[in-house]
Coordinates of C-alpha atoms in Angstrom, one line a residue:
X1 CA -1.2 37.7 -10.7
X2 CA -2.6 40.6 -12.8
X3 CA -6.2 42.1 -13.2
X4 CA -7.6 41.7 -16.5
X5 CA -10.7 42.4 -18.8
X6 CA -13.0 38.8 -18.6
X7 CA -13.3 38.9 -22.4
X8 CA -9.5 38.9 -22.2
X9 CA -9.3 35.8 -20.1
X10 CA -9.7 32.7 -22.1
X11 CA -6.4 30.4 -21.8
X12 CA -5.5 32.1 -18.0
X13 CA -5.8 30.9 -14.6
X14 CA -8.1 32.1 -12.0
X15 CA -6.5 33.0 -8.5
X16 CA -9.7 32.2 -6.6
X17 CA -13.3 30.9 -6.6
X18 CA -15.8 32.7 -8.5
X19 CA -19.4 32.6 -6.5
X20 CA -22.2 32.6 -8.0
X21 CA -25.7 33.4 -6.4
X22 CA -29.3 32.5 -8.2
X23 CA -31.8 33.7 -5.6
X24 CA -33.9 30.6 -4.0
X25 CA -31.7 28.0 -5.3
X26 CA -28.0 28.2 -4.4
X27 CA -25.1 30.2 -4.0
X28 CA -21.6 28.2 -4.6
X29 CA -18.8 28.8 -6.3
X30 CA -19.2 28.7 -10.2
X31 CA -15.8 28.1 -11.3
X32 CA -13.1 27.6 -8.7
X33 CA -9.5 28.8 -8.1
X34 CA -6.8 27.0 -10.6
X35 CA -9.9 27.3 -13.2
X36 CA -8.6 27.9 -16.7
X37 CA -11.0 30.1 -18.7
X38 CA -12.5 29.1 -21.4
X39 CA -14.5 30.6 -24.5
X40 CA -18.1 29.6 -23.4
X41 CA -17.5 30.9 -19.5
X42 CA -17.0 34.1 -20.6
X43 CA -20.6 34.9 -21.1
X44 CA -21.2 32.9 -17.9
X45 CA -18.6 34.9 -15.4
X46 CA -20.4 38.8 -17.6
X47 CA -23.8 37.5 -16.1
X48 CA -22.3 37.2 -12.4
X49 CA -21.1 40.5 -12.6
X50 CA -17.4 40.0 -13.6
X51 CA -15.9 42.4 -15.9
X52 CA -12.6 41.9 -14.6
X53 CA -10.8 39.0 -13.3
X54 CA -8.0 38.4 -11.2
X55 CA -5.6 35.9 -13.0
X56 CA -2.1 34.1 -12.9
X57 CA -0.2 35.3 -15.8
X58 CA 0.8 32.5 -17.7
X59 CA 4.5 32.8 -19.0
X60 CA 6.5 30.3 -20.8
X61 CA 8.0 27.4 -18.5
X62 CA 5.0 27.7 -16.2
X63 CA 2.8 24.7 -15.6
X64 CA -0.9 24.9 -14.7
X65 CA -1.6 23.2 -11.2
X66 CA -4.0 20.1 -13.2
X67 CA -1.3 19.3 -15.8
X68 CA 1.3 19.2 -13.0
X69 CA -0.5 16.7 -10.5
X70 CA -1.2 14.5 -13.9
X71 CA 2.9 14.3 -14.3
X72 CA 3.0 13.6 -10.9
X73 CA 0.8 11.1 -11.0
X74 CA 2.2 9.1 -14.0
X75 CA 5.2 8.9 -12.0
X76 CA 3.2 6.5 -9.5
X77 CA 0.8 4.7 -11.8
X78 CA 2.1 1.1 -12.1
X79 CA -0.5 -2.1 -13.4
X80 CA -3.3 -2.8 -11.6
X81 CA -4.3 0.8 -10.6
X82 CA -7.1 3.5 -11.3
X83 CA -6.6 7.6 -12.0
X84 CA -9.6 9.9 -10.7
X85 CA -10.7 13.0 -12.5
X86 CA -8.4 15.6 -11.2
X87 CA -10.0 17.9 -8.8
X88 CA -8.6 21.2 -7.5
X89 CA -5.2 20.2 -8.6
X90 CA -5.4 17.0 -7.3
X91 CA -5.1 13.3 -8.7
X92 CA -5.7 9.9 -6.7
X93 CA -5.1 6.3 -7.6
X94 CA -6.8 3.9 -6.1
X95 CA -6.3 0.0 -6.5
X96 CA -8.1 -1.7 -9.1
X97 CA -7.4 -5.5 -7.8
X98 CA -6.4 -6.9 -4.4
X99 CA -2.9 -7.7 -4.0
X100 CA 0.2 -6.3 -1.8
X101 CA 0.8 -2.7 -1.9
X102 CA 4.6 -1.8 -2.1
X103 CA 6.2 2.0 -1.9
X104 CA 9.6 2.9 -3.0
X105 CA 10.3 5.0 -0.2
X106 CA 13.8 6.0 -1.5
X107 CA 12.8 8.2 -4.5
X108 CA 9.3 8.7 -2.6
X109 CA 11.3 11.2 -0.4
X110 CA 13.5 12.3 -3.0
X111 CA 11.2 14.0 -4.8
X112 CA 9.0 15.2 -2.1
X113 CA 12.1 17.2 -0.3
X114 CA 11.7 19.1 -4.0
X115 CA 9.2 21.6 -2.9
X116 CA 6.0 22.8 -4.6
X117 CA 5.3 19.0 -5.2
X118 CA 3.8 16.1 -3.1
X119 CA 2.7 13.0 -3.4
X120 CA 1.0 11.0 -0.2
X121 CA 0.8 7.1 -0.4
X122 CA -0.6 4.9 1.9
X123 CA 1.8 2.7 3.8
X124 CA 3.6 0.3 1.8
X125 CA 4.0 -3.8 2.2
X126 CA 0.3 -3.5 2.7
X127 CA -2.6 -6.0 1.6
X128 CA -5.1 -3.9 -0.1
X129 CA -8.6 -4.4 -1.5
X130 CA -10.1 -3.2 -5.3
X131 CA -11.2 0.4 -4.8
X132 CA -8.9 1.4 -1.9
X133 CA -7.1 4.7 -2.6
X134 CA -3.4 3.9 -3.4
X135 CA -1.5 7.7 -3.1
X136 CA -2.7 11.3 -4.1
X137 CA -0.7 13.9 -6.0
X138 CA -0.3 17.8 -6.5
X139 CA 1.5 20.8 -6.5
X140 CA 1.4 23.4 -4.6
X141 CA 1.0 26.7 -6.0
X142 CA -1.3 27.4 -9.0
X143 CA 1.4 26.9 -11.1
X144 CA 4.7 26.0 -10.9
X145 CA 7.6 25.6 -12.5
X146 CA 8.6 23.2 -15.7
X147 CA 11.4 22.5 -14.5
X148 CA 10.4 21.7 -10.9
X149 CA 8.4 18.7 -12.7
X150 CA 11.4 17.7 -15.0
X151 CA 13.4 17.0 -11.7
X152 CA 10.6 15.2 -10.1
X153 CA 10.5 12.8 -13.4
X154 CA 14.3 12.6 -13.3
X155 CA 14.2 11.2 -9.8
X156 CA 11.4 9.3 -10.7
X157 CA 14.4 7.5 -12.4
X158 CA 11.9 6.1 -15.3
X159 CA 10.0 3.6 -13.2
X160 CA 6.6 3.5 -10.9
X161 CA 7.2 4.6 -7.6
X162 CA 4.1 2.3 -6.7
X163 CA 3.8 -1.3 -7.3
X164 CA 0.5 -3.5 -7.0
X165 CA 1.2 -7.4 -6.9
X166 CA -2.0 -10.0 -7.2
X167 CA -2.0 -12.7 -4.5
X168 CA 0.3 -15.9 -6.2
X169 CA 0.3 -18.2 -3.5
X170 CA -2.8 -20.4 -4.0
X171 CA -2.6 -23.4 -1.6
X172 CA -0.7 -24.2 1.7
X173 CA 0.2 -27.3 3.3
X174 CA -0.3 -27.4 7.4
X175 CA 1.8 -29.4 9.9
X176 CA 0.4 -29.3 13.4
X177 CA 2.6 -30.4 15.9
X178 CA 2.8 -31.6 19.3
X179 CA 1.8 -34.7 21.0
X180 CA -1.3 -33.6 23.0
X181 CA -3.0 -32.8 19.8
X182 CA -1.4 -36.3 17.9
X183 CA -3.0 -37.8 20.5
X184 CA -6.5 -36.6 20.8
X185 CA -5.9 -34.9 24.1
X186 CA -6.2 -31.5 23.1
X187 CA -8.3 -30.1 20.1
X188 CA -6.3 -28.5 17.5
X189 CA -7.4 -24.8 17.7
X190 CA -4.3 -23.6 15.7
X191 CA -5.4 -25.0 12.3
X192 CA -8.7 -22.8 12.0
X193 CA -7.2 -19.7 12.9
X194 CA -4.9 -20.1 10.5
X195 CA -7.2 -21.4 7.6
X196 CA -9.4 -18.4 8.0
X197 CA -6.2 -15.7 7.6
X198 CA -5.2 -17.7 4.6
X199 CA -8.8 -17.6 2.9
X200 CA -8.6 -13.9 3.2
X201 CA -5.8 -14.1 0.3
X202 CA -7.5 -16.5 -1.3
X203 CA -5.1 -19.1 -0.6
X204 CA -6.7 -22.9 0.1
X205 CA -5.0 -25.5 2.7
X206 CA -4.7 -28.3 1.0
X207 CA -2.3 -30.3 2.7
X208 CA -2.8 -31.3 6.4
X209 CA -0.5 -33.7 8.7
X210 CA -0.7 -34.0 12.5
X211 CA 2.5 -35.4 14.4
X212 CA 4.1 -35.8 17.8
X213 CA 7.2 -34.0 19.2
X214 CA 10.4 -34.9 17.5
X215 CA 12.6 -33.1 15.5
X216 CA 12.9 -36.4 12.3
X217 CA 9.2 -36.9 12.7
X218 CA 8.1 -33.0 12.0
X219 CA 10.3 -33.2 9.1
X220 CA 9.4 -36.1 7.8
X221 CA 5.4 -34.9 8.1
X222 CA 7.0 -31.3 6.1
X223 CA 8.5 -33.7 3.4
X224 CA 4.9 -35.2 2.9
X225 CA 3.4 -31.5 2.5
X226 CA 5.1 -30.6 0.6
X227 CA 5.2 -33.8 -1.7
X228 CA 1.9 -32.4 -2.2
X229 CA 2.9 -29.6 -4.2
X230 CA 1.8 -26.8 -1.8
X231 CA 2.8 -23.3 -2.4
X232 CA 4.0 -22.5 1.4
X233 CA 4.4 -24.7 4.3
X234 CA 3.1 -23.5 7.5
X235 CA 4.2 -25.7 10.8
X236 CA 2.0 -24.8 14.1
X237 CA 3.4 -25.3 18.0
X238 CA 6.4 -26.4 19.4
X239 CA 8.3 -23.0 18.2
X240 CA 9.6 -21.8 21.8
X241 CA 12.5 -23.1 23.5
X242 CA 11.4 -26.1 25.6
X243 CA 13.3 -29.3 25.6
X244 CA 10.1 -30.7 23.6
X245 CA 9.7 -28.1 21.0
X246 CA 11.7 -29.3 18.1
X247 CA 9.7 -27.8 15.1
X248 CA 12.4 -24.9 14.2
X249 CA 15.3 -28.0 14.1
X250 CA 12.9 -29.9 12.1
X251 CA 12.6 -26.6 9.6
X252 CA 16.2 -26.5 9.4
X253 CA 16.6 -30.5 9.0
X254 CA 13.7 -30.3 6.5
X255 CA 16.2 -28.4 3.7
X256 CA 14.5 -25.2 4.3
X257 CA 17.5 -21.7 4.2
X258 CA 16.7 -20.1 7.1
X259 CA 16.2 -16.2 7.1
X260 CA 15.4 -15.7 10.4
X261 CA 14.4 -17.5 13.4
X262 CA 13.4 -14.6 16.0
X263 CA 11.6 -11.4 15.1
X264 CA 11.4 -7.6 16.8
X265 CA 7.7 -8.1 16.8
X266 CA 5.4 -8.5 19.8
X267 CA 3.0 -10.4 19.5
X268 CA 5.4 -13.1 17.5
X269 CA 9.1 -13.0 18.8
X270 CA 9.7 -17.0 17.7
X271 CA 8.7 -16.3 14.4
X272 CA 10.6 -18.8 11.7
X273 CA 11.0 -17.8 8.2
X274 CA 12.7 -19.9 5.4
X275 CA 12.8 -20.6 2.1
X276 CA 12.9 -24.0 0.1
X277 CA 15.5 -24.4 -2.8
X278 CA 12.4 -24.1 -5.3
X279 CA 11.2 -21.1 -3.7
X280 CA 8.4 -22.8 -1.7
X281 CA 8.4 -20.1 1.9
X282 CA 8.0 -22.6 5.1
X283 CA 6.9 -20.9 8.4
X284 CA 6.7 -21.6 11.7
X285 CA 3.9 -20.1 13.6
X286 CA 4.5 -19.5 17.7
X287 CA 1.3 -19.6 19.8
X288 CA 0.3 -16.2 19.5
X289 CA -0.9 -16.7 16.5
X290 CA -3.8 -18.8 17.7
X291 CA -4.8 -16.3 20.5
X292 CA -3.5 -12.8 19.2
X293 CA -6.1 -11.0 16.9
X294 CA -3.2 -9.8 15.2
X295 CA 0.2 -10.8 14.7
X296 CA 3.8 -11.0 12.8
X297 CA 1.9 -13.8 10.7
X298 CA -0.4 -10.7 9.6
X299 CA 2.6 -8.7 8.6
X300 CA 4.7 -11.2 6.6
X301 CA 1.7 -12.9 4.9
X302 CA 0.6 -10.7 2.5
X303 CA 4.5 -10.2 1.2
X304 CA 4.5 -13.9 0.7
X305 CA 0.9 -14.4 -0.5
X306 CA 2.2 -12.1 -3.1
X307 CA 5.6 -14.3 -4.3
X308 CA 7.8 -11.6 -2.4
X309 CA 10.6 -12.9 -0.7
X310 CA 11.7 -11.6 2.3
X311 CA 14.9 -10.9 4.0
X312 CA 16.4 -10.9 7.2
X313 CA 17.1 -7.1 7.3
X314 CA 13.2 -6.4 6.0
X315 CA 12.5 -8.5 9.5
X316 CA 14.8 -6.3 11.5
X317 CA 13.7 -3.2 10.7
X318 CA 9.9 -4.2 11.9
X319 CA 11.3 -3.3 15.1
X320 CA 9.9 0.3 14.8
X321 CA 6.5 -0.5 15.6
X322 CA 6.6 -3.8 15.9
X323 CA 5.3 -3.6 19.2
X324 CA 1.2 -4.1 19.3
X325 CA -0.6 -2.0 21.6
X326 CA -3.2 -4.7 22.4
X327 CA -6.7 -2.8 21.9
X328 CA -9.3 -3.5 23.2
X329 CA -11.1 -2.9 19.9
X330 CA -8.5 -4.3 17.2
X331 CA -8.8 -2.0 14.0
X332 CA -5.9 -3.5 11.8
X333 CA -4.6 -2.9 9.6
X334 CA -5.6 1.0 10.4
X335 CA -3.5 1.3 13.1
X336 CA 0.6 1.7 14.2
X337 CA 1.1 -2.3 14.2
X338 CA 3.6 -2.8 11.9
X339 CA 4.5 0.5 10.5

């Protein structure tokens, strides 16, 4: 930095806030630090007193802190997403629809092990609602290096680190098993539960069957679903491993490829995922769901309300917190589960 005459300041950066006080009605700072001067503050910064200014020289190759966090910014800003003003050398994007938040975490970390740079996203594989903020950028110092931001893009390797997918999925076919329910004994508390996290994504159940226990008559009640045209297939009950609980058999016998039966989550350990030749995802939903305020189901549904398939190694790697703490007061999705 270097101490200059302020009629010699125009086009140069201030190195901190400039306070100015009008007596009875405020004292704040006038311009603030990463400021470049302009013509018409000069007579502004003369009447508060400032005949000199402290200022970063600006030298060829040197980028002011604003312009930076903008390059950093169009590194993340993908479809579906909103810029701020930039602030202080900062930039935000927030989302500008609902849909499934996604992070690629690989050249995420790349260029943030650059130094003088940093971007900060929210945690990716996320449902997220319009005006939520998406990721914030800036750099460091006052200004920094071209060439510091010409790495960044290069490891930006020419695509959005940030991705925003609208909700595809629009209907859902339900097979509630288990005989005590097929036979009136029991009410069917499963169905609602489920209905009311589907809604949230605006996805509609319009395919419904009830059956008994038995491995050819749960697929034959999936085979009517989905002659229905549904765009998933969810099967409640019967996912543990009692002699009666034949709905991850019938899953398999249905024609569904399964990716995983099992999950390193708690609550949801019997979790079944598969996938239909044409795409369509099928699911079988253990017990927890219908009790737990939050589950696997909450973790894997906004990927597939979204068209995202998902494979067995995504699955495994929920393991690291994939264990829900049980609060008393559930804040989900602002909280470890799942992260």
């Amino acid at each position: 930095m270097k101490l200059i005459r302020t009629q010699e300041a125009v086009g140069h950066v201030l190195c901190h806030d400039m306070t100015q006080i009008i007596p009875g009605v405020s004292k704040d700072a006038r311009f603030r630090k990463g400021h470049v001067v302009r013509e018409e503050d000069i007579p502004v910064l003369l009447s508060m007193g400032k005949e000199n200014l402290y200022v970063w020289e600006m030298v060829l190759g040197m980028v002011h802190e604003d312009e930076g966090a903008a390059r950093l910014c169009a590194l993340c800003e993908n479809e579906g997403m909103a810029r701020s003003q930039v602030k202080e050398g900062k930039l935000e994007l927030s989302a500008a629809m609902d849909g499934l938040f996604r992070v690629d975490a690989r050249r995420l970390d790349a260029i943030n092990l650059l130094g003088d740079v940093m971007i900060a996203t929210r945690h990716g594989n996320t449902a997220v609602r319009r005006g939520d903020k998406l990721c914030g950028t800036r750099v460091i110092p006052l200004v920094i290096p071209d060439e510091t931001l010409r790495r960044a893009e290069a490891l930006a390797e020419g695509r959005p680190l940030l991705e925003l997918l609208p909700w595809r999925i629009q209907t859902a076919g339900i097979v509630t098993t288990g005989s005590e329910v097929a036979k009136g004994l029991v009410q069917d508390a499963f169905t609602p539960v489920v209905e009311r996290k589907l809604a949230a994504f605006g996805i509609a159940v319009t395919a419904r069957q009830v059956v008994g226990d038995g491995m050819e008559s749960v697929a034959a009640a999936i085979a009517r679903v989905r002659a229905q045209g549904v765009g998933m297939v969810l099967c409640t009950g019967g996912m543990s491993v009692d002699p009666d609980d034949s709905t991850p058999g019938a899953i398999r016998h249905s024609g569904a490829r399964i990716v995983t039966y099992g999950a390193p989550v708690l609550p949801g350990a019997m979790f079944l995922l598969g996938y239909y030749e044409d795409g369509t995802p099928v699911m079988g939903l253990p017990g927890c769901v219908m009790y737990a305020k939050t589950t696997i189901f909450d973790l894997i549904l906004p990927r597939v309300a979204a068209g995202v398939p998902v494979t067995r190694e995504e699955i495994a790697a929920m393991g690291e917190g994939g264990l829900c703490l049980g609060c008393e007061a559930c804040t989900f999705p602002n909280c470890g589960f799942g992260k």
